Amino acid sequence: MKNKPDIPDLLSRYWEGETTLEEERLLKAFFSTDPIPEQYRQEAELFRALRSEQSVQMPAGREMRIAPRPAYRLSWRAAAASVALLLGAGIWWMNRQPLAPDTPVALVAPENKTAQPTATTSAVTAPEMEKEKTAQTPPPSVPKVSGRRPPSTVHRPPSTVNEDTYEDPEQALEEIKAALALVSNKINKGKKEIGKGLQEVEAVDILFKKKKEISG
Amino acid sequence: MNWTIFHQQIFPIRHKLYRFALRITGSAHEAEDVVQEVLERVWKSADEQTASVQNWEAWCMTLTRNRSIDKTRTQTQRRALPLDSLSAHSAAEPTPAQETELRDMAARVRRLMEALPEKQRLVMHLRDIEELSYEEIAAVLDITLDQVKVNLHRARKTIREKLLKTEISIPFNP
């Protein structure tokens, strides 16, 4: 147990503005207990009042409202990201669509890996190539592979200019599914994170709405 | 503004900001508005703005002071706080007799403090009610350490003299 505080000394230093915060807390604590010696009436009045003021709080239910902007910010970001992802997936899908199951298949089929760049280019510029193809024969890629394939397989009808990396449509479909699953997985992950943040924001938001209702 | 900082360091001091705003504006409604505006501003502040902030409490108190002063400038009505507003918001729940006594004392001390010049009043509030260090008070009120000490000394001296002069009978236990 600490020694009894030297109240007269503390008080005289308090009035002079020479007490520390700790000493001032001691004074408040001392004067908040009963009974108070008669000679300290005024001091007790002051310190009790100060202590009482320390417990003044913002009225319950009227706590401040913060515009729930951060939640909107997150949502817009998520929405923008989702749209971008979906657009990307859509474009990718459209570009792969022309590979009909009955397409006489890709002259590059046996060498998927080495032929990929060529295939991509041709897919993007399909209409252009169609024109070119009528004007000039054989197409640029023909000599490269002609050595490995009989000349008959090199022939392609004008309607099937798209080359691709997949020989088997089923395989292509599987790849698309896998890619879309990946995109979907990423979106779900993002949604989870947003959900966590939203829960926290909502907790405070409830308080703010109350305040708004009351203050009208 | 980082949510964690806001949640852990700013939101819990709302009552302190409210008391300070109440001390300056003298109006509970104005004080509530001030706190709301300050917290909104803090929440929306960009990270670059808050990068140099080391003492969030002092920073918020400064914003509260500035906003409160702006409010009082735009309104002519000055501190007309109902006498019972203090104990009405008090967290403690004393007995009816104690409540009356406390309310009388608190109201009287409050009136004495309100009669002080503004700087003295705010320095005394920040020190004796909010328990800020001299350095923090100097930062919040944008004055020097010496000014803090001088104003605190004068404020306490005046309060003491007035308490002695206008002594009222407070019931004390034997």
CSV table of C-alpha atoms in Angstrom, one decimal, chain B residues 5-170:
chain,number,residue,atom,x,y,z
B,5,ILE,CA,-6.3,2.7,-37.3
B,6,PHE,CA,-9.7,4.3,-37.5
B,7,HIS,CA,-11.3,1.4,-35.6
B,8,GLN,CA,-8.7,1.2,-32.9
B,9,GLN,CA,-7.5,4.7,-32.4
B,10,ILE,CA,-9.9,7.2,-33.8
B,11,PHE,CA,-13.4,5.8,-33.0
B,12,PRO,CA,-12.7,5.2,-29.3
B,13,ILE,CA,-11.8,8.8,-28.7
B,14,ARG,CA,-15.1,10.2,-30.0
B,15,HIS,CA,-16.4,11.0,-26.5
B,16,LYS,CA,-13.2,13.0,-25.8
B,17,LEU,CA,-13.7,14.9,-29.1
B,18,TYR,CA,-17.3,15.5,-28.2
B,19,ARG,CA,-16.5,17.0,-24.8
B,20,PHE,CA,-13.9,19.2,-26.4
B,21,ALA,CA,-16.3,20.4,-29.1
B,22,LEU,CA,-19.0,20.9,-26.4
B,23,ARG,CA,-16.6,23.0,-24.4
B,24,ILE,CA,-15.9,25.3,-27.4
B,25,THR,CA,-19.4,25.4,-29.0
B,26,GLY,CA,-21.5,25.1,-25.8
B,27,SER,CA,-24.1,23.3,-27.7
B,28,ALA,CA,-24.6,19.5,-27.6
B,29,HIS,CA,-26.0,19.5,-31.1
B,30,GLU,CA,-23.2,21.5,-32.5
B,31,ALA,CA,-20.7,19.3,-30.7
B,32,GLU,CA,-22.3,16.2,-32.2
B,33,ASP,CA,-22.1,17.7,-35.7
B,34,VAL,CA,-18.5,18.7,-35.2
B,35,VAL,CA,-17.5,15.1,-34.1
B,36,GLN,CA,-19.3,13.6,-37.0
B,37,GLU,CA,-17.7,16.0,-39.5
B,38,VAL,CA,-14.3,15.4,-38.0
B,39,LEU,CA,-14.6,11.7,-38.1
B,40,GLU,CA,-15.8,11.8,-41.7
B,41,ARG,CA,-13.0,13.9,-42.7
B,42,VAL,CA,-10.4,11.7,-40.9
B,43,TRP,CA,-12.0,8.6,-42.5
B,44,LYS,CA,-11.9,10.1,-46.0
B,45,SER,CA,-8.4,11.5,-45.7
B,46,ALA,CA,-5.8,10.2,-48.1
B,47,ASP,CA,-2.9,8.2,-46.8
B,48,GLU,CA,-0.5,10.9,-48.0
B,49,GLN,CA,-2.3,13.4,-45.7
B,50,THR,CA,-2.0,11.1,-42.6
B,51,ALA,CA,1.5,9.7,-43.3
B,52,SER,CA,3.2,12.2,-41.0
B,53,VAL,CA,0.6,12.0,-38.2
B,54,GLN,CA,2.2,10.5,-35.1
B,55,ASN,CA,-0.3,11.3,-32.5
B,56,TRP,CA,-3.8,10.6,-33.8
B,57,GLU,CA,-5.5,11.9,-30.7
B,58,ALA,CA,-3.8,15.2,-30.8
B,59,TRP,CA,-4.5,15.5,-34.5
B,60,CYS,CA,-8.2,14.7,-34.1
B,61,MET,CA,-8.4,17.2,-31.2
B,62,THR,CA,-6.8,19.9,-33.4
B,63,LEU,CA,-9.4,19.2,-36.2
B,64,THR,CA,-12.1,19.3,-33.6
B,65,ARG,CA,-10.9,22.6,-32.3
B,66,ASN,CA,-10.8,24.1,-35.7
B,67,ARG,CA,-14.2,22.8,-36.7
B,68,SER,CA,-15.7,23.9,-33.5
B,69,ILE,CA,-14.3,27.4,-33.8
B,70,ASP,CA,-15.7,27.6,-37.4
B,71,LYS,CA,-19.1,26.6,-36.0
B,72,THR,CA,-19.1,29.2,-33.3
B,73,ARG,CA,-18.1,31.9,-35.7
B,74,THR,CA,-21.0,31.2,-37.9
B,75,GLN,CA,-23.5,31.3,-35.0
B,76,THR,CA,-24.0,34.2,-32.7
B,77,GLN,CA,-25.5,32.0,-30.0
B,78,ARG,CA,-22.8,31.2,-27.5
B,79,ARG,CA,-22.6,28.6,-24.8
B,80,ALA,CA,-26.0,28.2,-23.3
B,81,LEU,CA,-25.7,24.7,-22.2
B,82,PRO,CA,-28.5,23.5,-20.0
B,83,LEU,CA,-27.3,23.0,-16.5
B,84,ASP,CA,-28.4,19.4,-16.3
B,85,SER,CA,-26.8,18.4,-19.6
B,86,LEU,CA,-23.7,17.3,-17.9
B,87,SER,CA,-25.0,14.7,-15.5
B,88,ALA,CA,-27.6,13.6,-18.1
B,89,HIS,CA,-24.8,12.1,-20.2
B,90,SER,CA,-22.8,11.0,-17.2
B,91,ALA,CA,-21.9,7.3,-17.2
B,92,ALA,CA,-21.9,7.1,-13.4
B,93,GLU,CA,-25.2,6.4,-11.7
B,94,PRO,CA,-25.2,8.1,-8.3
B,95,THR,CA,-28.0,8.1,-5.8
B,96,PRO,CA,-30.6,10.9,-6.2
B,97,ALA,CA,-29.1,12.9,-3.4
B,98,GLN,CA,-25.6,12.5,-4.7
B,99,GLU,CA,-26.8,13.3,-8.2
B,100,THR,CA,-28.3,16.6,-7.1
B,101,GLU,CA,-25.1,17.5,-5.2
B,102,LEU,CA,-22.9,16.5,-8.1
B,103,ARG,CA,-25.1,18.4,-10.5
B,104,ASP,CA,-24.9,21.5,-8.4
B,105,MET,CA,-21.2,21.3,-8.0
B,106,ALA,CA,-20.6,20.4,-11.6
B,107,ALA,CA,-22.8,23.2,-12.8
B,108,ARG,CA,-21.1,25.7,-10.7
B,109,VAL,CA,-17.6,24.6,-11.7
B,110,ARG,CA,-18.7,24.6,-15.3
B,111,ARG,CA,-20.0,28.1,-15.0
B,112,LEU,CA,-16.8,29.2,-13.5
B,113,MET,CA,-14.8,27.6,-16.3
B,114,GLU,CA,-17.0,29.1,-18.9
B,115,ALA,CA,-16.4,32.5,-17.5
B,116,LEU,CA,-12.7,32.1,-18.2
B,117,PRO,CA,-11.0,33.6,-21.2
B,118,GLU,CA,-11.1,31.1,-24.1
B,119,LYS,CA,-7.5,30.1,-24.0
B,120,GLN,CA,-7.5,29.5,-20.3
B,121,ARG,CA,-10.7,27.6,-20.5
B,122,LEU,CA,-9.4,25.3,-23.2
B,123,VAL,CA,-6.1,24.7,-21.6
B,124,MET,CA,-7.8,23.8,-18.3
B,125,HIS,CA,-10.2,21.6,-20.1
B,126,LEU,CA,-7.5,19.7,-22.0
B,127,ARG,CA,-5.4,19.3,-18.8
B,128,ASP,CA,-7.9,18.7,-16.0
B,129,ILE,CA,-10.6,16.9,-17.9
B,130,GLU,CA,-8.8,15.2,-20.8
B,131,GLU,CA,-5.5,14.8,-19.0
B,132,LEU,CA,-3.3,15.8,-21.9
B,133,SER,CA,0.4,16.5,-21.4
B,134,TYR,CA,1.6,20.1,-21.8
B,135,GLU,CA,3.2,19.2,-25.1
B,136,GLU,CA,-0.1,17.8,-26.5
B,137,ILE,CA,-2.0,20.8,-25.3
B,138,ALA,CA,0.5,23.1,-27.1
B,139,ALA,CA,0.1,21.1,-30.3
B,140,VAL,CA,-3.7,21.0,-30.2
B,141,LEU,CA,-4.1,24.7,-29.4
B,142,ASP,CA,-1.1,25.7,-31.5
B,143,ILE,CA,0.5,27.7,-28.7
B,144,THR,CA,3.9,27.5,-27.0
B,145,LEU,CA,4.6,25.4,-23.9
B,146,ASP,CA,5.1,28.5,-21.9
B,147,GLN,CA,1.7,29.8,-22.9
B,148,VAL,CA,0.2,26.5,-21.9
B,149,LYS,CA,1.7,26.8,-18.4
B,150,VAL,CA,0.8,30.4,-17.9
B,151,ASN,CA,-2.8,29.9,-19.1
B,152,LEU,CA,-3.2,26.9,-16.9
B,153,HIS,CA,-1.8,28.7,-13.9
B,154,ARG,CA,-4.1,31.7,-14.4
B,155,ALA,CA,-7.1,29.5,-15.0
B,156,ARG,CA,-6.7,27.5,-11.8
B,157,LYS,CA,-6.0,30.7,-9.8
B,158,THR,CA,-9.1,32.3,-11.0
B,159,ILE,CA,-11.2,29.2,-10.3
B,160,ARG,CA,-9.8,28.9,-6.8
B,161,GLU,CA,-10.5,32.6,-6.0
B,162,LYS,CA,-14.1,32.3,-7.3
B,163,LEU,CA,-14.7,29.1,-5.5
B,164,LEU,CA,-13.6,30.7,-2.2
B,165,LYS,CA,-15.7,33.8,-2.9
B,166,THR,CA,-18.9,32.2,-3.9
B,167,GLU,CA,-18.8,29.4,-1.4
B,168,ILE,CA,-21.9,27.3,-1.2
B,169,SER,CA,-22.9,24.8,1.3
B,170,ILE,CA,-22.1,21.3,0.1
